[in-house]
Short mmCIF file of C-alpha atoms in Angstrom, two decimals:
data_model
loop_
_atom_site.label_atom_id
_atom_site.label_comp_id
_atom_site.label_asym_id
_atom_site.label_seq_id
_atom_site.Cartn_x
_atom_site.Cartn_y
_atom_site.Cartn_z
CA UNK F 16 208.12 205.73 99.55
CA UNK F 17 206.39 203.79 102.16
CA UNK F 18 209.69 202.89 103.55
CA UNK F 19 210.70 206.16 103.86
CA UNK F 20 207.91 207.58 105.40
CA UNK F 21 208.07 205.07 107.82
CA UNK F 22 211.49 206.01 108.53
CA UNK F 23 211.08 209.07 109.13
CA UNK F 24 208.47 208.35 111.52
CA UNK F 25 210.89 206.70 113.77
CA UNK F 26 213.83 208.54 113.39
CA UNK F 27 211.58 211.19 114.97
CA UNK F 28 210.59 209.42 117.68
CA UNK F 29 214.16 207.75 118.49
CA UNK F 30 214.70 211.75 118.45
CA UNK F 31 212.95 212.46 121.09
CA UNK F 32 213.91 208.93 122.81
CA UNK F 33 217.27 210.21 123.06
CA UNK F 34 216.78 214.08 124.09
CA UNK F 35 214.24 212.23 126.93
CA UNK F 36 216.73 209.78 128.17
CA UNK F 37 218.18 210.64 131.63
CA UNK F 38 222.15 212.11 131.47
CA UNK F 39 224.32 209.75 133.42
CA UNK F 40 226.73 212.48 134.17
CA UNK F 41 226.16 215.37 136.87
CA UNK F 42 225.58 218.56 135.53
CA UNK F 43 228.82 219.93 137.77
CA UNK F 44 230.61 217.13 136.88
CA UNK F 45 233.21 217.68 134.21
CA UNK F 46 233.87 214.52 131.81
CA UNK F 47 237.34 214.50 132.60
CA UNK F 48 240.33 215.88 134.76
CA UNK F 49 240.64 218.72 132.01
CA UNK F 50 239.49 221.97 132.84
CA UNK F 51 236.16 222.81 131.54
CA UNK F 52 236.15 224.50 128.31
CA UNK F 53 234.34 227.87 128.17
CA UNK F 54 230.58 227.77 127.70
CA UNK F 55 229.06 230.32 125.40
CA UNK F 56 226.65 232.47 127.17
CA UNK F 57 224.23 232.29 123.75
CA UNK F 58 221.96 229.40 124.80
CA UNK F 59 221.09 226.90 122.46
CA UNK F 60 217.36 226.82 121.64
CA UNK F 61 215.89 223.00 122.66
CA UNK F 62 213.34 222.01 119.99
CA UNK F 63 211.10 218.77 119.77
CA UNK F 64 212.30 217.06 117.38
CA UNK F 65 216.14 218.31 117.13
CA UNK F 66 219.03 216.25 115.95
CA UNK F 67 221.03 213.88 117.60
CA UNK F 68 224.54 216.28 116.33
CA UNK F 69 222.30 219.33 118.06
CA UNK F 70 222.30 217.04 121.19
CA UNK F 71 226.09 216.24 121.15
CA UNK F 72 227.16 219.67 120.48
CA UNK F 73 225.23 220.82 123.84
CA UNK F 74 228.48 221.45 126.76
CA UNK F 75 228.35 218.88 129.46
CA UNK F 76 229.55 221.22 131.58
CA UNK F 77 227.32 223.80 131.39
CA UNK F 78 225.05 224.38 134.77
CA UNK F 79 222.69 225.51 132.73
CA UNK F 80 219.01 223.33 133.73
CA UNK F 81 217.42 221.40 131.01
CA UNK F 82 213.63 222.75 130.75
CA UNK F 83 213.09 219.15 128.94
CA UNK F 84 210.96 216.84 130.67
CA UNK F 85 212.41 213.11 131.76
CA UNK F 86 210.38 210.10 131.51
CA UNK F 87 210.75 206.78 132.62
CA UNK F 88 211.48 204.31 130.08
CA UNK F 89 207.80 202.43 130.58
CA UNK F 90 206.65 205.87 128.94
CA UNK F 91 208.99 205.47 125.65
CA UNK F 92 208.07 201.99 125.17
CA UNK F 93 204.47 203.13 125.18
CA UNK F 94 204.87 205.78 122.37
CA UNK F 95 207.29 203.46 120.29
CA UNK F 96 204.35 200.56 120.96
CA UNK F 97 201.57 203.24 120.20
CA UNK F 98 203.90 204.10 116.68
CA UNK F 99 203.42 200.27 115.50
CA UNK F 100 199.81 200.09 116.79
CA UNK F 101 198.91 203.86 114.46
CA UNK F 102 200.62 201.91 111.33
CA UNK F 103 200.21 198.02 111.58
CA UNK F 104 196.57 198.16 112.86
CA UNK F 105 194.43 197.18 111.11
CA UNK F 106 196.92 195.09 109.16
CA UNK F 107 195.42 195.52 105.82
CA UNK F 108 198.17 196.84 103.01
CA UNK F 109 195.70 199.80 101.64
CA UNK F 110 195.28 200.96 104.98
CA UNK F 111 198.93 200.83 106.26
CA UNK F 112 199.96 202.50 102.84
CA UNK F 113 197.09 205.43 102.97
CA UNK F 114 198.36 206.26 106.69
CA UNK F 115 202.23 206.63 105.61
CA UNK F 116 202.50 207.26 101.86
CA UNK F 117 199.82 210.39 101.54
CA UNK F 118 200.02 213.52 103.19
CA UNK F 119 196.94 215.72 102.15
CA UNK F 120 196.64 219.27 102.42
CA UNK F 121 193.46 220.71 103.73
CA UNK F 122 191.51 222.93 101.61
CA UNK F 123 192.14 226.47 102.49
CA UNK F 124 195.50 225.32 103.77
CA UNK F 125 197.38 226.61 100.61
CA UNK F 126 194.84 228.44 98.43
CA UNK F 127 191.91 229.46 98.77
CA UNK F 128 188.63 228.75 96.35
CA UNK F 129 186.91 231.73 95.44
CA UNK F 130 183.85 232.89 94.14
CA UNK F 131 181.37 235.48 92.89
CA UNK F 132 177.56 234.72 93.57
CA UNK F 133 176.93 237.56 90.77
CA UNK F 134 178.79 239.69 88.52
CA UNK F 135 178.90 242.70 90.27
CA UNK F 136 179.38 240.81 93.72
CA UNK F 137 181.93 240.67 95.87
CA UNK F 138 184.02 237.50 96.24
CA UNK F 139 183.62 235.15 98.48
CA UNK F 140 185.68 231.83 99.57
CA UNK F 141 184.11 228.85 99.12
CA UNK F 142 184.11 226.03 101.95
CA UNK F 143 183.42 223.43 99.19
CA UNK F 144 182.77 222.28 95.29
CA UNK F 145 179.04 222.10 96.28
CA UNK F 146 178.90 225.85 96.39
CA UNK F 147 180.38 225.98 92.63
CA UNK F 148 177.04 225.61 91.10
CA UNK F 149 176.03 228.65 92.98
CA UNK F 150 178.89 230.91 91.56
CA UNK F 151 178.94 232.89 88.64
CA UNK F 152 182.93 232.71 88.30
CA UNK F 153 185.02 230.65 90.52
CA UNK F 154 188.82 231.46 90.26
CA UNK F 155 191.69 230.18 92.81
CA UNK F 156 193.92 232.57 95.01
CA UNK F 157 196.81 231.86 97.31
CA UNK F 158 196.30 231.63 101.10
CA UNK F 159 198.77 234.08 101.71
CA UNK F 160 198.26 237.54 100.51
CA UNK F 161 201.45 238.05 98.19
CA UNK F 162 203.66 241.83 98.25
CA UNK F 163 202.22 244.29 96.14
CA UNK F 164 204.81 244.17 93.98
CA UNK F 165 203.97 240.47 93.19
CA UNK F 166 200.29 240.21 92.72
CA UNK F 167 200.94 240.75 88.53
CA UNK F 168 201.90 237.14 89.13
CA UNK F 169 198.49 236.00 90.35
CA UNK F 170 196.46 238.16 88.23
CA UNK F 171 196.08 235.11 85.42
CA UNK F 172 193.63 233.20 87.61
CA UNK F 173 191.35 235.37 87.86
CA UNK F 174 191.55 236.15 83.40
CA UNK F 175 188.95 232.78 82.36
CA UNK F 176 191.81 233.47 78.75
CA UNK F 177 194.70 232.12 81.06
CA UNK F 178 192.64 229.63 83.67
CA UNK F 179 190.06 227.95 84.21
CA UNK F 180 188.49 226.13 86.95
CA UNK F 181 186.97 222.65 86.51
CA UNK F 182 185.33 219.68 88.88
CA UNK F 183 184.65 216.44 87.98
CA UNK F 184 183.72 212.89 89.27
CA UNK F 185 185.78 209.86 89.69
CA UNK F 186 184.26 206.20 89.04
CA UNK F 187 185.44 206.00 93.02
CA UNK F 188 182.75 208.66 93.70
CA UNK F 189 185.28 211.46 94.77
CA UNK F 190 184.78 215.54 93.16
CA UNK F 191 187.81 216.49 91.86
CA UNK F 192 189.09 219.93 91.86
CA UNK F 193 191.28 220.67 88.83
CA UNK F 194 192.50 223.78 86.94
CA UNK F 195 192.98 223.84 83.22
CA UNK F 196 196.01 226.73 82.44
CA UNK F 197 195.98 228.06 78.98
CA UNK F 198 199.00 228.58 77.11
CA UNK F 199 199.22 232.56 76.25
CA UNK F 200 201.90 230.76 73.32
CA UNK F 201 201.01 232.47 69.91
CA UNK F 202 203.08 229.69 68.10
CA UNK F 203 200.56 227.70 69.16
CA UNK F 204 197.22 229.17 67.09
CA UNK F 205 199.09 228.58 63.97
CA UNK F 206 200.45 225.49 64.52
CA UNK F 207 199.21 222.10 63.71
CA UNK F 208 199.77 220.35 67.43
CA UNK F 209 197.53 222.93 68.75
CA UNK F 210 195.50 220.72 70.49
CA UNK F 211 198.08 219.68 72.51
CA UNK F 212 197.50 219.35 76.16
CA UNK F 213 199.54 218.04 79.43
CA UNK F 214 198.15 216.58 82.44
CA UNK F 215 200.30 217.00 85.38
CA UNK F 216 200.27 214.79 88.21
CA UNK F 217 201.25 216.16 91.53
CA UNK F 218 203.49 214.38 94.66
CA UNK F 219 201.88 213.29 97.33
CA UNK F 220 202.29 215.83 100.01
CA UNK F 221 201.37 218.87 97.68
CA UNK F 222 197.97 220.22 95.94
CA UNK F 223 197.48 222.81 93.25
CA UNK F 224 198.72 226.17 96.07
CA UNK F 225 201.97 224.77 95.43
CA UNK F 226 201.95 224.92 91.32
CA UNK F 227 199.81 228.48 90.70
CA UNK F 228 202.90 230.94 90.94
CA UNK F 229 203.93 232.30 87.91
CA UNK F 230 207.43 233.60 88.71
CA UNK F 231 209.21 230.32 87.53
CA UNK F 232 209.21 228.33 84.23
CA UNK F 233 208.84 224.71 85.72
CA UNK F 234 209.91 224.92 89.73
CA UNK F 235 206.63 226.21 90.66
CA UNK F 236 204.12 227.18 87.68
CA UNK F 237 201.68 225.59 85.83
CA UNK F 238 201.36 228.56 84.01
CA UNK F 239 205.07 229.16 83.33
CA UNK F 240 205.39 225.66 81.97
CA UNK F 241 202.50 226.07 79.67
CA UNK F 242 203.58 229.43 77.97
CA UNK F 243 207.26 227.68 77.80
CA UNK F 244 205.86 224.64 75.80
CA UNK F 245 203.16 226.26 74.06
CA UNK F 246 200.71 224.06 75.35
CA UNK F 247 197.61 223.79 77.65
CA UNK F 248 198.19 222.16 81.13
CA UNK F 249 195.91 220.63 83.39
CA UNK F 250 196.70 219.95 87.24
CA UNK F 251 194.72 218.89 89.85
CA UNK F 252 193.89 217.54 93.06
CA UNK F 253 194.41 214.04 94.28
CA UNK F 254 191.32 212.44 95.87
CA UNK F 255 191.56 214.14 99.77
CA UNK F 256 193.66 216.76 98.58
CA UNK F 257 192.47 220.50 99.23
CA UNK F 258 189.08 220.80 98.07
CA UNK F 259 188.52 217.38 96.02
CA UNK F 260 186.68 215.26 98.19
CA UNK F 261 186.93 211.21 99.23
CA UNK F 262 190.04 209.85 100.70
CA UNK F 263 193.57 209.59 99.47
CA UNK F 264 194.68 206.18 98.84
CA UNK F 265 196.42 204.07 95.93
CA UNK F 266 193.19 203.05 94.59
CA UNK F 267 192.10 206.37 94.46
CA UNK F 268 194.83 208.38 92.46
CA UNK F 269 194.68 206.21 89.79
CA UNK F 270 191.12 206.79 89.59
CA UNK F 271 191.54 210.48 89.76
CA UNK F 272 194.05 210.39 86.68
CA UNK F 273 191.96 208.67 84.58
CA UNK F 274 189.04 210.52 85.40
CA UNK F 275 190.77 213.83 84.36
CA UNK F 276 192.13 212.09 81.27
CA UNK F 277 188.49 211.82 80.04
CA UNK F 278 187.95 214.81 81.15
CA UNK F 279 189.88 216.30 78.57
CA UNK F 280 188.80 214.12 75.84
CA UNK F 281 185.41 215.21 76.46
CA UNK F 282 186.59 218.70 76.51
CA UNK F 283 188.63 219.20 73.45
CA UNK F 284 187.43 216.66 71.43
CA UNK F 285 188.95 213.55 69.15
CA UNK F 286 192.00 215.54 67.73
CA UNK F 287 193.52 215.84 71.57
CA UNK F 288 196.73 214.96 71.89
CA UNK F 289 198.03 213.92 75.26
CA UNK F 290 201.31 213.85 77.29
CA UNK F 291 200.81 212.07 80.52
CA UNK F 292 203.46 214.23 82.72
CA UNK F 293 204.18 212.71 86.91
CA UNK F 294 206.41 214.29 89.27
CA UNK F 295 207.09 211.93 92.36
CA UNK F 296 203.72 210.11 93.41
CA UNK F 297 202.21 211.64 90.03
CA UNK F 298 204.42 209.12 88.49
CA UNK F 299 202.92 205.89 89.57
CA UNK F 300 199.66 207.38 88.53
CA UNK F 301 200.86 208.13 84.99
CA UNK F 302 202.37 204.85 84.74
CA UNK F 303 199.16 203.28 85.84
CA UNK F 304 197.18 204.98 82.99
CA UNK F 305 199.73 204.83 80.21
CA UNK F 306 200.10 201.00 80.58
CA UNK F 307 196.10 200.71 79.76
CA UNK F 308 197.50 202.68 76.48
CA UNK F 309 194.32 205.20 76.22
CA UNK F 310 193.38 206.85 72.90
CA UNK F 311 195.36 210.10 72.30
CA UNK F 312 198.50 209.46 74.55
CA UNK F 313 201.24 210.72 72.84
CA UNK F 314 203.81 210.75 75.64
CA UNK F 315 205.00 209.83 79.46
CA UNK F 316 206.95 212.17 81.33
CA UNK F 317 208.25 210.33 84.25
CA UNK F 318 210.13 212.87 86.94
CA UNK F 319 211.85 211.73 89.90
CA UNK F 320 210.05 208.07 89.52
CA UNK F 321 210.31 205.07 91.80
CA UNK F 322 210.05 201.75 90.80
CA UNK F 323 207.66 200.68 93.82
CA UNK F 324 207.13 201.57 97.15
CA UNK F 325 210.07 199.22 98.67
CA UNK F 326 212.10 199.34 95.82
CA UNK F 327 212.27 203.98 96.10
CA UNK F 328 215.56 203.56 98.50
CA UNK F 329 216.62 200.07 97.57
CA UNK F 330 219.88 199.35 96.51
CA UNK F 331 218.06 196.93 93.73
CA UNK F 332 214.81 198.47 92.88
CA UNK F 333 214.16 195.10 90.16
CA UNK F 334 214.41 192.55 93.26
CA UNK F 335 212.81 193.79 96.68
CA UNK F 336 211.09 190.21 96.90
CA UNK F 337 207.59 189.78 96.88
CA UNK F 338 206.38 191.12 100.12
CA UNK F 339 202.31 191.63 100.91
CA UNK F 340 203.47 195.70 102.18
CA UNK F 341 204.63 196.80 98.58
CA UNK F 342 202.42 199.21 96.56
CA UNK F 343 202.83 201.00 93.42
CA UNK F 344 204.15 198.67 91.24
CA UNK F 345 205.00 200.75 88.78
CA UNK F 346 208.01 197.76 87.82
CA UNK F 347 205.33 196.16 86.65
CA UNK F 348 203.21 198.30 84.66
CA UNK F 349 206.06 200.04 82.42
CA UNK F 350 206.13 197.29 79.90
CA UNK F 351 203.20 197.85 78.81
CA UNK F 352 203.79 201.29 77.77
CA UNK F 353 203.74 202.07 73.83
CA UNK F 354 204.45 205.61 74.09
CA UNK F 355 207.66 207.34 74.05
CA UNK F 356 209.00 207.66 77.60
CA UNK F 357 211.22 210.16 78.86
CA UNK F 358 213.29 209.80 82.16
CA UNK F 359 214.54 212.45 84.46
CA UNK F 360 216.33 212.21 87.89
CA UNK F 361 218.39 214.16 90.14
CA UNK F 362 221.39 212.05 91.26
CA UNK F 363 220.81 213.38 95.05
CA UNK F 364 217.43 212.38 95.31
CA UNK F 365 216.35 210.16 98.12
CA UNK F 366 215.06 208.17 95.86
CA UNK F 367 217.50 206.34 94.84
CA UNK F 368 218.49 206.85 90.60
CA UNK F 369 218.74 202.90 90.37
CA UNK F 370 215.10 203.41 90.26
CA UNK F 371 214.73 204.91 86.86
CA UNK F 372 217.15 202.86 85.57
CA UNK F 373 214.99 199.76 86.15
CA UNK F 374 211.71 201.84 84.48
CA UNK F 375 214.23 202.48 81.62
CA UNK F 376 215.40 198.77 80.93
CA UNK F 377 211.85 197.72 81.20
CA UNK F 378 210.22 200.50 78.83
CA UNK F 379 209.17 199.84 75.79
CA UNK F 380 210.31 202.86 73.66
CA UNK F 381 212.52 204.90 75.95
CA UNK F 382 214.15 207.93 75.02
CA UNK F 383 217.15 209.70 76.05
CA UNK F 384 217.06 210.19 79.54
CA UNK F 385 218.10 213.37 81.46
CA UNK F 386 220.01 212.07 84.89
CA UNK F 387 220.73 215.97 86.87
CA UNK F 388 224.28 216.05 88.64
CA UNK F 389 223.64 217.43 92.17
CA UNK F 390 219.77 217.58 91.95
CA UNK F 391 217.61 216.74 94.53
CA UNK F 392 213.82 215.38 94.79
CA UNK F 393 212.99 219.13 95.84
CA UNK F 394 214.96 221.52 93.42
CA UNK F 395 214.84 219.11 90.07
CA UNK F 396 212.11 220.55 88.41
CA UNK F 397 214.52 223.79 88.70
CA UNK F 398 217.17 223.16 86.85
CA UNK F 399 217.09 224.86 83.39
CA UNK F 400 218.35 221.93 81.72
CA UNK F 401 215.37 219.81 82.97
CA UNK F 402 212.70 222.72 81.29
CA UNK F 403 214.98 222.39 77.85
CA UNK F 404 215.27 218.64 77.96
CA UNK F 405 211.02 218.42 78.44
CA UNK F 406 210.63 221.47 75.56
CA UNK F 407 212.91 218.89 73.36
CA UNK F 408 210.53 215.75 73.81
CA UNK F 409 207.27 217.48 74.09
CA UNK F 410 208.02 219.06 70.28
CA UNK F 411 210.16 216.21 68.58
CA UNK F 412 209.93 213.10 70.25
CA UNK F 413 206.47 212.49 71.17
CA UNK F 414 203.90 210.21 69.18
CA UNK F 415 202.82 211.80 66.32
CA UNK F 416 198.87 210.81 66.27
CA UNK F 417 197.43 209.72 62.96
CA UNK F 418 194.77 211.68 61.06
#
């Protein structure tokens, strides 16, 4: 992941390198004794960072003047030399990771906190989790004001049945923001797994805005993917995420994890059972607290995983040496996993699929893995198959706890 991020970094700025670099043909000047092919009036729109088949495609030909500024080469050598300087300096690992790997939303950015300082009050939105204490009901909205015809999808954050909104402290020091969503499921009251709750672990560009619609069963929804497996589901926000304060780091999100682990032992009591479920990022976390096997984990969910940070677009994710840069080790940690372990990976994502298969030689107690023909890292948690493959584990192959 670090690799990649890094990449794309400087395929940005070799980008722009390239729509900056002088033309070394005159704009009247055709390429060749051919006559000039016809030039579509329709201009094409110049962006910042366009791509380099955008650039090609452009008619040399055309008189048409290029509104993009030219600079001299001394200037491009200064922004690729001020690129290294933002990520190598200083040249400490934690640092260089935290600047490439995490991508924090703002609070605000993507939902909004909201609040009632009485009963009969009107909401207001909060700036911070200091002003909880001062609320009589907290309850999250999205940023964006959704079509009347879709705000039945919303209404379930406001009902304390279906949500409820939580804060608690990491042994790091950072307030996390989390939201427990409670299955509506009536198989559940009867039922003796009940008590069953999953803890979802987010990516690392995205905070809880991105998981509070209720339109789809897993794409989108914490709420659709606790009715669909009849059990509660807790997500939250990484350390520097939205409204959950401190900074987001390695260190960090595996404290964050394992503080809202606790949290819901606290909460619910010794009968809890736990399935640890990571989507991206959220799976080195998971990984990280399953292989300290905690009481009441009954089950790893492990979607779209990477091996480590070098080894997420490696061609062998077991070998990429032992180099000071490389972070989540998750390679590492899997064998120390007791829990039944289930796999699933899109064969289009960019990280590459060699990467679960090294988790899966390494595991423990693996189970049948779900591998997604023409998935991606974006649209895998959409395919129907993935939401009947998860329903199957959560309810028949998960760790049955001892009474």
């Amino acid at each position: 992941m670090v690799v990649d991020a890094i990449s794309l970094r400087f395929s940005l700025v070799l980008d722009q390198i390239f729509a900056l670099m002088p033309r070394e043909v005159e704009v009247n000047q055709p390429l060749s004794n051919s006559p000039p092919r016809e030039v579509s009036p329709r201009r094409i729109p110049n962006r910042v960072n366009s791509s380099f088949a955008a650039r090609l495609r452009r008619d040399p030909t055309s008189t048409e003047e290029s509104d993009e500024p030219r600079y001299s080469v001394w200037y491009l050598l200064y922004q690729v030399t001020r690129l290294f300087c933002w990520v190598g300096c200083p040249p400490v690992p934690e640092l260089i990771t935290r600047k490439v790997a995490f991508h924090p939303r703002k609070a605000k950015e993507n939902y909004f906190l909201m609040g009632k300082p009485t009963h009969e009050g009107e909401e207001i939105v909060l700036d911070s989790l200091h002003e909880i204490k001062k609320m009589k009901s907290v309850h999250l909205a999205p940023a964006r004001k959704p079509h009347r015809a879709l705000e039945h999808n919303y209404a379930w954050l406001q009902d304390q049945r279906s949500s409820e909104v939580f804060t608690t402290k990491t042994k790091q020091g950072s307030q996390l923001l989390g939201l427990w969503v409670k299955s509506n499921c009536r198989w559940v009251q009867s039922h003796s797994r009940s008590n069953r709750v999953i803890l979802f672990s987010d990516s690392n560009a995205s905070d809880l805005g991105h998981w509070i619609h209720q339109g789809a069963i897993l794409g989108k929804s914490l709420k659709g993917l606790a009715d669909f497996l009849c059990a509660d589901v807790v997500g939250y926000d990484y350390s520097g995420f939205g409204y959950s304060t401190g900074t987001a780091c390695e260190r960090n999100i595996y404290a964050d994890v394992e503080a809202i682990y606790n949290h819901i032992l606290k909460t619910r009591g010794d009968d809890v059972e736990i399935v640890l479920m990571g989507f991206s990022m959220g799976t080195a976390a998971s990984i990280d607290l399953a292989s300290k096997q905690p009481k009441k984990l009954v089950g790893l969910v492990l979607v779209a995983p990477f091996a480590s940070a070098f080894g997420a677009t490696s061609k062998d994710p077991d070998n990429v040496g032992c180099f000071c840069l490389n972070r989540f080790l998750s390679i590492d940690k899997v064998a120390h996993i007791t829990v039944p372990t289930l796999l699933i990976h899109g064969s289009k994502d960019w990280i590459s699929i060699k990467n679960s298969h090294a988790l899966e030689r390494r595991l423990p107690n693996p189970v049948e893995p779900l591998y997604v023909e023409g998935r991606d890292h974006c649209d895998i948690l959409d395919d129907p198959k993935v939401a009947e493959r998860v329903w199957e584990y959560v309810f028949n192959e998960t760790r049955v706890q001892k009474q």
